[in-house]
Amino acid sequence: MALALAACGAGSGEGLDQNGQPLTGGGNAPPVSGLAPTLDSIQTNVFNVNCAVPGCHGGTGAQQGLRLDPGFSAGNLINVHSSQDPNLIRVIPGDPDGSFLIQKLDGTQTVGSRMPDGGPYLTTATINVIRQWIQDGAPQ
Amino acid sequence: MKTGTVIAPLLLAALLAPAASLAEPYLAVRTGYKCMVCHVNPTGGGKRTEFGSIYSQTAMAAERLDPATGKALPAGAPSDAAAWTGKLNDYLAIGSDLRANLSGTRVPNSPSTVAFDPTRAQLYLEVKPIVDRLTIYLDERVAPGSATNRETYAMLWFANRAAYVKAGRMFVPFGLRIEDDSAFIRQVTGTSFNSSDDGVEGGFELGPWSAQVSVTNGAGGGTETNRGKLISSLFGFVQPAWRVGLSASTNFNGDADRSMQSIFAGLRTGRISWLASAVYITDDGTPTGRLKQWATLAEGNYEAAKGHNLKLTYEYYDPNSDVKEDQRERYSAVWEYMPFQFTQFRLGARKNSGIPQNNAQNATEVFLQWHAFF
């Protein structure tokens, strides 16, 4: 059985982007140019694409109980303590630098791995938009 | 009844059982036992039972040390020596796992890293207000960071321990509960030791048959925001040298339903214990519509000598069956050495193979782990 499975092989990556999504044909690459510092926009352009992925922070058994599917994000982020370190708060309205979410995205976290796990990581410009949303008080 | 009169036959049974290396499904295959023989949780993992603890000390370790002197116990030493099991009295028992890691990672086009990883540790508390009937169980992760709860439940056995119900926070029953949370079959199903859930579970243990069904929030232990629930099931048939199992789960979330199916099997051939598992997952409501995924695992565990185990694993993962050339593989080789009771060393290497444009999917990892437990 192991030999049969081994015959499957890894993908060549032909026609795919870094995330393994098709380069053409309606892939779910985020329209970063349309990203705005609102929860709806971040949800659509960042969380849905990079985070709310099955096995990560989407659907059943989201890692660390942090489910980032539409409708879940605000309740699991804003003023919610991290399950990895309850001394940390995932999103502190008005304090992006103190928010664990930003630390995890820009790689300055003290617990766990930088997100998205294994990369590719978000661009600084994208993270700055999320920073701005938190700076604005993380309105829902 | 004196503790010694209980421990002695348990020790004898453990000594007569095949030698093994550590608490994982392959050990169950090697011994022919069900998970509940060695773990308080009938679906495996977490605190060991008194038998499981004695088994690990006597049958798994290369040798036993006298806890009072630190010297090796001679062959034929009294069977109840060096057998502290964490049992404080008939109603209370404790346990622990601690894993300290040194790991090296090489990612293409990035500097290599060598790091002492955050130490992971759990403490277990088992309270039995009514022996063999009612258990209150606590599994607390105390490191890294501040303490977080993994499992907390009350469990009631009835029908002469042929059936149980439990309620609280728990790992939902699904598929093979192997130790490696980064394995594809664990990672993509979200059924790792990092993801417990709140709800209820019922199970039957009838001869070679096992069946468990749970109903939980399906929010990974987070805040529930809808009426949908995760229903997960696990069925197994265990024979001394082989076993098969099936799992299925469905999580109803309105616009983001997930269903998972798993089939797994184990086989012992001489000194090798084999494990195989395949998982199929469908997700609705993703940005690209219905997402279908496959993950498989095949593993061989060779018991080279008492206290030594060589684990070779092959894994395959197709993250989207509608997308070609996105598949990933992982090869692992891990040597596990348990020189004496409560102590295991693990030296391993994992080679990831994925699409070439994603460096992280092609990382190579090596690690040395000290696993201390009781």
Short mmCIF file of C-alpha atoms in Angstrom, two decimals:
data_model
loop_
_atom_site.label_atom_id
_atom_site.label_comp_id
_atom_site.label_asym_id
_atom_site.label_seq_id
_atom_site.Cartn_x
_atom_site.Cartn_y
_atom_site.Cartn_z
CA MET A 1 0.00 0.00 0.00
CA ALA A 2 2.85 2.36 0.88
CA LEU A 3 4.40 1.77 -2.53
CA ALA A 4 1.09 2.43 -4.23
CA LEU A 5 0.68 5.66 -2.33
CA ALA A 6 4.27 6.67 -3.02
CA ALA A 7 3.59 6.39 -6.72
CA CYS A 8 1.26 9.38 -6.48
CA GLY A 9 4.09 11.91 -6.29
CA ALA A 10 4.08 15.61 -5.47
CA GLY A 11 2.58 18.09 -7.89
CA SER A 12 4.75 19.89 -10.41
CA GLY A 13 3.04 23.20 -9.62
CA GLU A 14 2.54 23.92 -13.29
CA GLY A 15 -0.02 26.70 -13.82
CA LEU A 16 -0.33 27.43 -10.09
CA ASP A 17 0.59 30.33 -7.83
CA GLN A 18 2.54 30.04 -4.59
CA ASN A 19 -0.58 28.96 -2.74
CA GLY A 20 -1.30 26.18 -5.19
CA GLN A 21 -4.19 28.04 -6.78
CA PRO A 22 -4.64 28.28 -10.56
CA LEU A 23 -3.05 31.36 -12.10
CA THR A 24 -6.03 31.77 -14.40
CA GLY A 25 -9.63 30.65 -14.46
CA GLY A 26 -11.07 32.38 -11.42
CA GLY A 27 -8.69 31.31 -8.68
CA ASN A 28 -9.22 32.81 -5.28
CA ALA A 29 -6.18 35.07 -5.24
CA PRO A 30 -6.97 38.10 -3.11
CA PRO A 31 -7.67 41.39 -4.89
CA VAL A 32 -5.22 43.26 -2.69
CA SER A 33 -5.82 46.45 -4.61
CA GLY A 34 -9.41 46.44 -3.30
CA LEU A 35 -8.48 45.87 0.32
CA ALA A 36 -9.90 48.48 2.71
CA PRO A 37 -9.52 48.88 6.50
CA THR A 38 -12.93 47.42 7.29
CA LEU A 39 -13.78 44.03 8.72
CA ASP A 40 -15.89 43.13 5.68
CA SER A 41 -13.07 43.90 3.29
CA ILE A 42 -10.44 42.13 5.40
CA GLN A 43 -12.74 39.16 5.75
CA THR A 44 -13.27 38.92 2.01
CA ASN A 45 -9.76 39.66 0.84
CA VAL A 46 -7.56 38.26 3.58
CA PHE A 47 -9.30 35.90 6.02
CA ASN A 48 -11.36 34.02 3.43
CA VAL A 49 -8.37 33.52 1.19
CA ASN A 50 -5.46 32.99 3.54
CA CYS A 51 -6.81 31.99 6.92
CA ALA A 52 -10.29 30.42 6.86
CA VAL A 53 -8.89 27.37 5.16
CA PRO A 54 -9.93 23.88 6.25
CA GLY A 55 -7.36 22.50 8.65
CA CYS A 56 -6.21 25.99 9.58
CA HIS A 57 -8.69 28.58 10.83
CA GLY A 58 -11.70 27.49 8.81
CA GLY A 59 -14.53 25.09 9.39
CA THR A 60 -14.49 22.21 11.80
CA GLY A 61 -11.82 22.17 14.44
CA ALA A 62 -10.19 25.47 13.59
CA GLN A 63 -6.70 25.63 15.06
CA GLN A 64 -6.55 27.14 18.56
CA GLY A 65 -10.32 27.53 18.42
CA LEU A 66 -9.77 30.58 16.23
CA ARG A 67 -12.31 30.25 13.49
CA LEU A 68 -12.08 33.00 10.89
CA ASP A 69 -14.96 32.08 8.62
CA PRO A 70 -17.44 34.86 7.79
CA GLY A 71 -19.48 35.65 10.86
CA PHE A 72 -16.93 34.15 13.26
CA SER A 73 -13.98 36.51 12.98
CA ALA A 74 -15.08 39.44 15.13
CA GLY A 75 -16.27 37.21 17.96
CA ASN A 76 -13.05 35.22 17.98
CA LEU A 77 -10.66 38.15 17.58
CA ILE A 78 -11.76 41.39 19.19
CA ASN A 79 -10.81 41.54 22.87
CA VAL A 80 -10.42 37.74 22.91
CA HIS A 81 -7.46 36.21 24.73
CA SER A 82 -5.16 33.94 22.77
CA SER A 83 -5.44 30.26 23.60
CA GLN A 84 -1.69 29.94 23.05
CA ASP A 85 -0.97 32.58 25.67
CA PRO A 86 -3.94 34.03 27.56
CA ASN A 87 -1.79 37.03 28.46
CA LEU A 88 -2.12 38.10 24.85
CA ILE A 89 -5.22 39.53 23.22
CA ARG A 90 -5.83 38.80 19.59
CA VAL A 91 -7.16 42.22 18.61
CA ILE A 92 -7.04 45.21 20.96
CA PRO A 93 -9.09 48.00 19.37
CA GLY A 94 -6.86 51.04 18.90
CA ASP A 95 -3.62 49.14 19.62
CA PRO A 96 -2.34 47.29 16.55
CA ASP A 97 1.16 46.81 17.95
CA GLY A 98 -0.24 45.17 21.07
CA SER A 99 -2.60 42.96 19.11
CA PHE A 100 -1.46 39.34 18.84
CA LEU A 101 -2.99 39.14 15.36
CA ILE A 102 -0.57 41.73 14.00
CA GLN A 103 2.36 40.11 15.80
CA LYS A 104 1.49 36.77 14.20
CA LEU A 105 1.21 38.34 10.76
CA ASP A 106 4.43 40.35 10.83
CA GLY A 107 6.47 37.61 12.53
CA THR A 108 7.17 39.33 15.86
CA GLN A 109 5.09 36.90 17.91
CA THR A 110 6.56 35.28 21.02
CA VAL A 111 4.38 32.18 20.84
CA GLY A 112 3.69 29.90 17.91
CA SER A 113 4.50 30.35 14.25
CA ARG A 114 4.22 33.28 11.92
CA MET A 115 1.00 33.23 9.93
CA PRO A 116 -0.06 32.17 7.37
CA ASP A 117 1.70 29.04 8.56
CA GLY A 118 4.59 28.19 6.25
CA GLY A 119 3.97 31.26 4.08
CA PRO A 120 3.76 32.92 1.69
CA TYR A 121 3.27 35.71 4.21
CA LEU A 122 1.13 38.78 3.74
CA THR A 123 2.80 41.81 2.26
CA THR A 124 3.59 44.73 4.51
CA ALA A 125 1.02 46.80 2.65
CA THR A 126 -1.68 44.24 3.39
CA ILE A 127 -0.72 44.01 7.05
CA ASN A 128 -0.77 47.81 7.26
CA VAL A 129 -4.40 47.84 6.13
CA ILE A 130 -5.26 45.44 8.95
CA ARG A 131 -3.26 47.65 11.30
CA GLN A 132 -5.33 50.61 10.21
CA TRP A 133 -8.56 48.73 10.90
CA ILE A 134 -7.39 47.98 14.44
CA GLN A 135 -6.12 51.54 14.89
CA ASP A 136 -9.57 52.76 13.91
CA GLY A 137 -11.04 50.79 16.80
CA ALA A 138 -11.70 47.52 14.95
CA PRO A 139 -15.25 48.45 13.96
CA GLN A 140 -17.50 45.51 13.06
CA MET B 1 -7.20 -4.28 48.73
CA LYS B 2 -3.54 -3.40 48.83
CA THR B 3 -2.05 -1.63 45.84
CA GLY B 4 0.58 -4.30 45.44
CA THR B 5 -1.97 -7.04 44.98
CA VAL B 6 -3.39 -5.10 42.05
CA ILE B 7 -0.10 -4.05 40.56
CA ALA B 8 1.53 -7.47 40.58
CA PRO B 9 -0.83 -9.14 38.10
CA LEU B 10 -0.81 -6.02 35.96
CA LEU B 11 2.97 -6.08 35.88
CA LEU B 12 2.97 -9.73 35.01
CA ALA B 13 0.58 -9.12 32.16
CA ALA B 14 2.69 -6.22 30.96
CA LEU B 15 5.90 -8.23 31.09
CA LEU B 16 4.34 -11.03 29.11
CA ALA B 17 3.07 -8.65 26.47
CA PRO B 18 5.21 -7.84 23.43
CA ALA B 19 7.79 -5.13 23.95
CA ALA B 20 6.92 -1.76 22.53
CA SER B 21 8.04 1.83 22.42
CA LEU B 22 5.42 4.52 23.11
CA ALA B 23 1.78 5.54 23.29
CA GLU B 24 0.58 5.70 19.72
CA PRO B 25 -1.84 3.64 17.62
CA TYR B 26 0.99 1.42 16.40
CA LEU B 27 1.44 0.27 19.99
CA ALA B 28 -2.16 -0.84 20.04
CA VAL B 29 -1.50 -2.75 16.83
CA ARG B 30 1.66 -4.26 18.26
CA THR B 31 -0.05 -5.42 21.42
CA GLY B 32 -3.51 -6.14 20.08
CA TYR B 33 -5.06 -3.92 22.72
CA LYS B 34 -7.79 -1.34 22.39
CA CYS B 35 -6.89 2.29 23.14
CA MET B 36 -8.86 2.18 26.39
CA VAL B 37 -6.58 -0.47 27.83
CA CYS B 38 -3.73 2.01 28.19
CA HIS B 39 -5.51 5.39 28.20
CA VAL B 40 -8.20 6.86 30.43
CA ASN B 41 -9.83 8.33 27.34
CA PRO B 42 -11.44 5.36 25.52
CA THR B 43 -10.50 6.93 22.19
CA GLY B 44 -6.83 7.22 23.16
CA GLY B 45 -4.30 9.88 24.01
CA GLY B 46 -3.70 11.77 27.23
CA LYS B 47 -3.32 10.18 30.63
CA ARG B 48 -2.40 6.54 30.80
CA THR B 49 -4.31 4.04 32.86
CA GLU B 50 -2.58 2.23 35.67
CA PHE B 51 -2.03 -0.66 33.30
CA GLY B 52 -0.75 1.65 30.58
CA SER B 53 1.71 3.23 32.97
CA ILE B 54 3.00 -0.11 34.20
CA TYR B 55 3.20 -1.39 30.66
CA SER B 56 5.30 1.59 29.59
CA GLN B 57 7.68 1.06 32.49
CA THR B 58 8.11 -2.67 32.16
CA ALA B 59 7.55 -3.63 28.54
CA MET B 60 8.55 -0.50 26.65
CA ALA B 61 11.77 0.62 28.33
CA ALA B 62 15.08 -1.07 27.56
CA GLU B 63 15.63 -1.48 31.28
CA ARG B 64 14.02 -0.51 34.57
CA LEU B 65 15.73 1.62 37.15
CA ASP B 66 15.08 1.49 40.84
CA PRO B 67 13.49 4.88 41.59
CA ALA B 68 15.09 4.94 45.02
CA THR B 69 18.67 4.30 43.94
CA GLY B 70 18.70 5.03 40.21
CA LYS B 71 20.39 1.70 39.60
CA ALA B 72 19.18 -0.86 37.11
CA LEU B 73 16.90 -3.47 38.56
CA PRO B 74 18.21 -6.98 37.99
CA ALA B 75 16.19 -9.41 35.97
CA GLY B 76 13.79 -11.19 38.23
CA ALA B 77 13.43 -8.25 40.60
CA PRO B 78 10.11 -8.03 42.44
CA SER B 79 7.49 -7.11 39.90
CA ASP B 80 6.05 -4.26 41.94
CA ALA B 81 9.38 -2.45 42.20
CA ALA B 82 9.86 0.75 40.20
CA ALA B 83 6.21 0.92 39.37
CA TRP B 84 4.98 4.32 40.41
CA THR B 85 1.98 4.95 38.21
CA GLY B 86 0.81 8.36 39.32
CA LYS B 87 -1.91 6.73 41.35
CA LEU B 88 -2.28 8.61 44.63
CA ASN B 89 -5.10 6.49 45.96
CA ASP B 90 -8.09 4.58 44.59
CA TYR B 91 -9.85 7.86 43.80
CA LEU B 92 -7.12 10.11 42.50
CA ALA B 93 -4.33 9.81 39.93
CA ILE B 94 -2.06 12.23 38.09
CA GLY B 95 0.03 12.08 34.95
CA SER B 96 2.15 14.24 32.71
CA ASP B 97 3.83 14.51 29.32
CA LEU B 98 6.71 16.86 28.59
CA ARG B 99 8.39 17.26 25.23
CA ALA B 100 11.54 19.35 24.80
CA ASN B 101 12.66 19.78 21.18
CA LEU B 102 15.75 20.81 19.33
CA SER B 103 14.92 21.18 15.68
CA GLY B 104 16.61 22.22 12.48
CA THR B 105 14.74 23.38 9.42
CA ARG B 106 15.98 24.00 5.92
CA VAL B 107 13.64 25.82 3.57
CA PRO B 108 14.75 26.38 -0.03
CA ASN B 109 15.95 29.93 -0.69
CA SER B 110 15.92 30.76 3.02
CA PRO B 111 18.55 30.63 5.76
CA SER B 112 18.52 27.38 7.70
CA THR B 113 17.44 27.55 11.32
CA VAL B 114 18.29 25.52 14.39
CA ALA B 115 16.18 26.21 17.43
CA PHE B 116 15.09 24.96 20.80
CA ASP B 117 11.34 24.88 20.32
CA PRO B 118 8.94 25.96 23.05
CA THR B 119 8.62 23.09 25.46
CA ARG B 120 5.25 21.40 25.44
CA ALA B 121 3.86 19.95 28.62
CA GLN B 122 0.55 18.60 29.84
CA LEU B 123 -0.69 17.71 33.29
CA TYR B 124 -3.45 15.16 33.77
CA LEU B 125 -5.77 14.71 36.71
CA GLU B 126 -8.08 11.74 37.01
CA VAL B 127 -10.62 11.77 39.83
CA LYS B 128 -12.78 8.71 40.38
CA PRO B 129 -15.47 9.55 42.92
CA ILE B 130 -17.02 6.16 42.19
CA VAL B 131 -14.36 3.68 41.14
CA ASP B 132 -14.94 2.11 37.71
CA ARG B 133 -18.12 4.12 37.25
CA LEU B 134 -17.63 7.86 37.43
CA THR B 135 -14.50 9.69 36.30
CA ILE B 136 -13.75 13.40 36.24
CA TYR B 137 -10.86 14.02 33.91
CA LEU B 138 -8.70 17.08 33.33
CA ASP B 139 -5.99 17.54 30.68
CA GLU B 140 -4.29 20.90 31.00
CA ARG B 141 -1.56 22.18 28.72
CA VAL B 142 0.80 24.09 31.00
CA ALA B 143 3.43 25.00 28.42
CA PRO B 144 4.18 26.82 26.24
CA GLY B 145 2.67 30.05 27.52
CA SER B 146 -0.06 30.14 30.08
CA ALA B 147 -2.18 27.12 30.92
CA THR B 148 -4.91 26.16 28.48
CA ASN B 149 -7.38 23.37 28.76
CA ARG B 150 -7.35 20.48 26.28
CA GLU B 151 -9.89 18.15 27.83
CA THR B 152 -12.22 18.41 30.79
CA TYR B 153 -15.07 15.98 31.06
CA ALA B 154 -17.12 13.78 33.31
CA MET B 155 -17.41 10.18 32.15
CA LEU B 156 -19.88 7.61 33.41
CA TRP B 157 -19.39 3.93 32.69
CA PHE B 158 -22.22 1.45 32.88
CA ALA B 159 -23.23 -2.02 31.67
CA ASN B 160 -20.14 -3.49 33.34
CA ARG B 161 -17.86 -1.00 31.54
CA ALA B 162 -19.25 -1.94 28.15
CA ALA B 163 -20.67 1.52 27.54
CA TYR B 164 -20.04 5.08 28.62
CA VAL B 165 -21.16 8.64 28.19
CA LYS B 166 -19.05 11.70 28.75
CA ALA B 167 -19.72 15.40 28.61
CA GLY B 168 -17.46 18.42 28.58
CA ARG B 169 -14.47 19.44 26.48
CA MET B 170 -12.86 16.61 24.54
CA PHE B 171 -10.99 15.53 21.45
CA VAL B 172 -13.68 14.38 19.07
CA PRO B 173 -13.46 10.73 17.98
CA PHE B 174 -12.21 10.60 14.41
CA GLY B 175 -9.67 8.48 12.55
CA LEU B 176 -6.22 7.49 13.76
CA ARG B 177 -5.15 9.57 16.76
CA ILE B 178 -1.42 9.56 16.08
CA GLU B 179 0.98 11.70 18.10
CA ASP B 180 2.23 13.78 15.17
CA ASP B 181 -0.19 16.70 14.86
CA SER B 182 1.59 17.88 11.73
CA ALA B 183 0.71 14.70 9.82
CA PHE B 184 -1.59 15.49 6.91
CA ILE B 185 -4.37 13.24 8.20
CA ARG B 186 -4.35 15.22 11.46
CA GLN B 187 -3.63 18.70 10.16
CA VAL B 188 -6.18 18.91 7.37
CA THR B 189 -8.94 17.25 9.36
CA GLY B 190 -8.46 19.62 12.27
CA THR B 191 -8.49 16.67 14.66
CA SER B 192 -5.15 17.38 16.27
CA PHE B 193 -4.27 17.65 19.94
CA ASN B 194 -4.55 21.43 19.47
CA SER B 195 -8.22 21.23 18.73
CA SER B 196 -10.74 20.02 21.26
CA ASP B 197 -14.44 20.77 21.31
CA ASP B 198 -17.33 21.08 23.75
CA GLY B 199 -20.15 18.55 23.74
CA VAL B 200 -21.08 14.98 24.59
CA GLU B 201 -19.82 11.56 23.53
CA GLY B 202 -21.16 8.07 23.93
CA GLY B 203 -19.43 4.78 23.27
CA PHE B 204 -19.66 1.01 23.37
CA GLU B 205 -16.85 -1.44 24.00
CA LEU B 206 -18.20 -4.88 23.20
CA GLY B 207 -15.57 -7.58 22.77
CA PRO B 208 -13.56 -6.77 19.65
CA TRP B 209 -15.96 -4.01 18.66
CA SER B 210 -15.73 -0.35 19.55
CA ALA B 211 -18.06 2.48 18.62
CA GLN B 212 -18.02 6.13 19.60
CA VAL B 213 -20.27 8.99 18.55
CA SER B 214 -19.94 12.60 19.65
CA VAL B 215 -22.03 15.72 19.21
CA THR B 216 -20.09 18.93 19.77
CA ASN B 217 -20.26 22.60 18.86
CA GLY B 218 -17.94 22.18 15.91
CA ALA B 219 -16.25 25.48 16.69
CA GLY B 220 -12.90 24.01 17.68
CA GLY B 221 -13.42 24.98 21.28
CA GLY B 222 -14.16 28.56 20.30
CA THR B 223 -17.37 30.50 20.65
CA GLU B 224 -20.38 28.83 19.03
CA THR B 225 -22.23 31.20 16.74
CA ASN B 226 -24.83 29.00 15.12
CA ARG B 227 -27.19 26.11 15.76
CA GLY B 228 -25.27 23.61 13.66
CA LYS B 229 -23.31 20.87 15.40
CA LEU B 230 -20.42 18.58 14.63
CA ILE B 231 -21.37 14.92 14.67
CA SER B 232 -18.36 12.63 14.62
CA SER B 233 -18.16 8.86 14.82
CA LEU B 234 -15.55 6.17 15.09
CA PHE B 235 -16.02 2.42 14.66
CA GLY B 236 -13.35 -0.20 15.13
CA PHE B 237 -12.88 -3.96 15.05
CA VAL B 238 -9.81 -5.22 16.87
CA GLN B 239 -8.12 -8.57 16.59
CA PRO B 240 -4.80 -9.60 18.17
CA ALA B 241 -2.79 -9.10 14.98
CA TRP B 242 -4.91 -6.70 12.95
CA ARG B 243 -7.66 -4.13 13.12
CA VAL B 244 -9.80 -2.01 10.87
CA GLY B 245 -11.76 1.13 11.49
CA LEU B 246 -14.09 3.65 9.93
CA SER B 247 -14.85 7.24 10.84
CA ALA B 248 -17.27 9.82 9.55
CA SER B 249 -18.10 13.32 10.66
CA THR B 250 -20.34 16.12 9.52
CA ASN B 251 -20.29 19.69 10.68
CA PHE B 252 -23.38 21.72 9.87
CA ASN B 253 -22.68 25.41 9.62
CA GLY B 254 -25.26 26.57 7.15
CA ASP B 255 -23.13 27.94 4.35
CA ALA B 256 -19.87 26.21 5.31
CA ASP B 257 -20.67 22.54 5.91
CA ARG B 258 -17.84 20.04 6.14
CA SER B 259 -17.97 16.27 5.92
CA MET B 260 -15.09 13.87 6.46
CA GLN B 261 -14.69 10.14 6.05
CA SER B 262 -11.76 8.04 7.13
CA ILE B 263 -10.78 4.42 6.80
CA PHE B 264 -7.82 2.99 8.66
CA ALA B 265 -6.21 -0.32 9.40
CA GLY B 266 -3.40 -1.89 11.38
CA LEU B 267 -1.47 -5.11 10.92
CA ARG B 268 1.31 -6.80 12.86
CA THR B 269 3.79 -8.91 10.96
CA GLY B 270 6.53 -10.17 13.24
CA ARG B 271 8.45 -7.19 14.61
CA ILE B 272 6.76 -4.70 12.27
CA SER B 273 3.51 -2.95 13.05
CA TRP B 274 1.83 -1.35 10.06
CA LEU B 275 -0.65 1.50 10.00
CA ALA B 276 -2.55 2.90 7.04
CA SER B 277 -5.20 5.57 6.79
CA ALA B 278 -7.01 7.54 4.12
CA VAL B 279 -9.17 10.60 4.71
CA TYR B 280 -11.58 12.29 2.29
CA ILE B 281 -12.91 15.76 3.08
CA THR B 282 -15.48 17.94 1.36
CA ASP B 283 -16.08 21.57 2.27
CA ASP B 284 -18.94 23.68 1.03
CA GLY B 285 -19.04 27.44 0.99
CA THR B 286 -15.39 28.06 0.14
CA PRO B 287 -14.49 30.97 -2.19
CA THR B 288 -14.22 28.48 -5.06
CA GLY B 289 -17.28 26.40 -4.23
CA ARG B 290 -17.07 22.80 -3.03
CA LEU B 291 -13.55 21.81 -2.03
CA LYS B 292 -12.55 18.13 -2.06
CA GLN B 293 -9.39 16.94 -0.36
CA TRP B 294 -7.54 13.66 0.15
CA ALA B 295 -4.93 12.76 2.72
CA THR B 296 -3.28 9.39 3.30
CA LEU B 297 -0.70 7.89 5.61
CA ALA B 298 1.24 4.62 5.56
CA GLU B 299 3.57 3.79 8.42
CA GLY B 300 5.78 0.93 9.46
CA ASN B 301 7.18 0.56 12.97
CA TYR B 302 10.09 -1.83 13.37
CA GLU B 303 10.88 -2.99 16.87
CA ALA B 304 14.63 -3.42 16.52
CA ALA B 305 15.09 -4.35 20.18
CA LYS B 306 13.37 -3.74 23.46
CA GLY B 307 13.30 0.03 23.92
CA HIS B 308 14.06 0.77 20.27
CA ASN B 309 11.57 1.56 17.53
CA LEU B 310 12.21 2.73 13.97
CA LYS B 311 9.23 4.52 12.47
CA LEU B 312 9.06 5.12 8.71
CA THR B 313 6.13 7.10 7.38
CA TYR B 314 4.88 8.15 3.99
CA GLU B 315 2.13 10.75 3.60
CA TYR B 316 0.26 12.15 0.64
CA TYR B 317 -2.06 15.15 0.47
CA ASP B 318 -4.17 16.48 -2.37
CA PRO B 319 -5.45 19.87 -1.15
CA ASN B 320 -7.94 20.27 -4.00
CA SER B 321 -8.89 17.37 -6.21
CA ASP B 322 -10.14 19.82 -8.86
CA VAL B 323 -6.70 21.39 -9.22
CA LYS B 324 -3.95 19.45 -10.94
CA GLU B 325 -0.30 19.40 -9.88
CA ASP B 326 -0.87 20.78 -6.37
CA GLN B 327 -0.24 17.56 -4.42
CA ARG B 328 2.14 17.27 -1.51
CA GLU B 329 4.12 14.43 0.05
CA ARG B 330 6.03 13.92 3.25
CA TYR B 331 8.54 11.24 4.20
CA SER B 332 9.54 10.71 7.81
CA ALA B 333 12.07 8.53 9.58
CA VAL B 334 12.06 8.58 13.38
CA TRP B 335 14.12 6.50 15.76
CA GLU B 336 12.57 6.20 19.20
CA TYR B 337 14.67 5.05 22.11
CA MET B 338 13.39 4.47 25.62
CA PRO B 339 16.41 3.67 27.79
CA PHE B 340 14.44 3.42 31.03
CA GLN B 341 11.01 4.17 32.40
CA PHE B 342 9.46 7.63 32.05
CA THR B 343 12.03 8.68 29.41
CA GLN B 344 12.05 8.52 25.65
CA PHE B 345 14.36 10.11 23.10
CA ARG B 346 13.23 10.64 19.53
CA LEU B 347 15.53 11.49 16.65
CA GLY B 348 13.79 12.17 13.37
CA ALA B 349 13.89 13.69 9.92
CA ARG B 350 11.03 14.74 7.70
CA LYS B 351 11.28 15.63 4.02
CA ASN B 352 8.42 17.63 2.59
CA SER B 353 7.78 17.69 -1.12
CA GLY B 354 5.29 20.08 -2.70
CA ILE B 355 4.93 22.52 -5.55
CA PRO B 356 8.32 24.08 -6.32
CA GLN B 357 7.07 27.68 -6.14
CA ASN B 358 6.17 27.27 -2.46
CA ASN B 359 9.37 26.98 -0.47
CA ALA B 360 7.67 25.98 2.77
CA GLN B 361 6.14 22.94 1.08
CA ASN B 362 9.65 21.69 0.33
CA ALA B 363 11.20 22.09 3.74
CA THR B 364 13.43 19.51 5.37
CA GLU B 365 13.25 19.10 9.11
CA VAL B 366 15.35 17.23 11.64
CA PHE B 367 14.60 17.07 15.32
CA LEU B 368 15.73 15.61 18.59
CA GLN B 369 13.09 15.29 21.25
CA TRP B 370 13.22 14.38 24.89
CA HIS B 371 9.87 13.03 25.94
CA ALA B 372 9.46 12.64 29.69
CA PHE B 373 6.19 11.20 30.90
CA PHE B 374 4.38 9.20 33.51
#
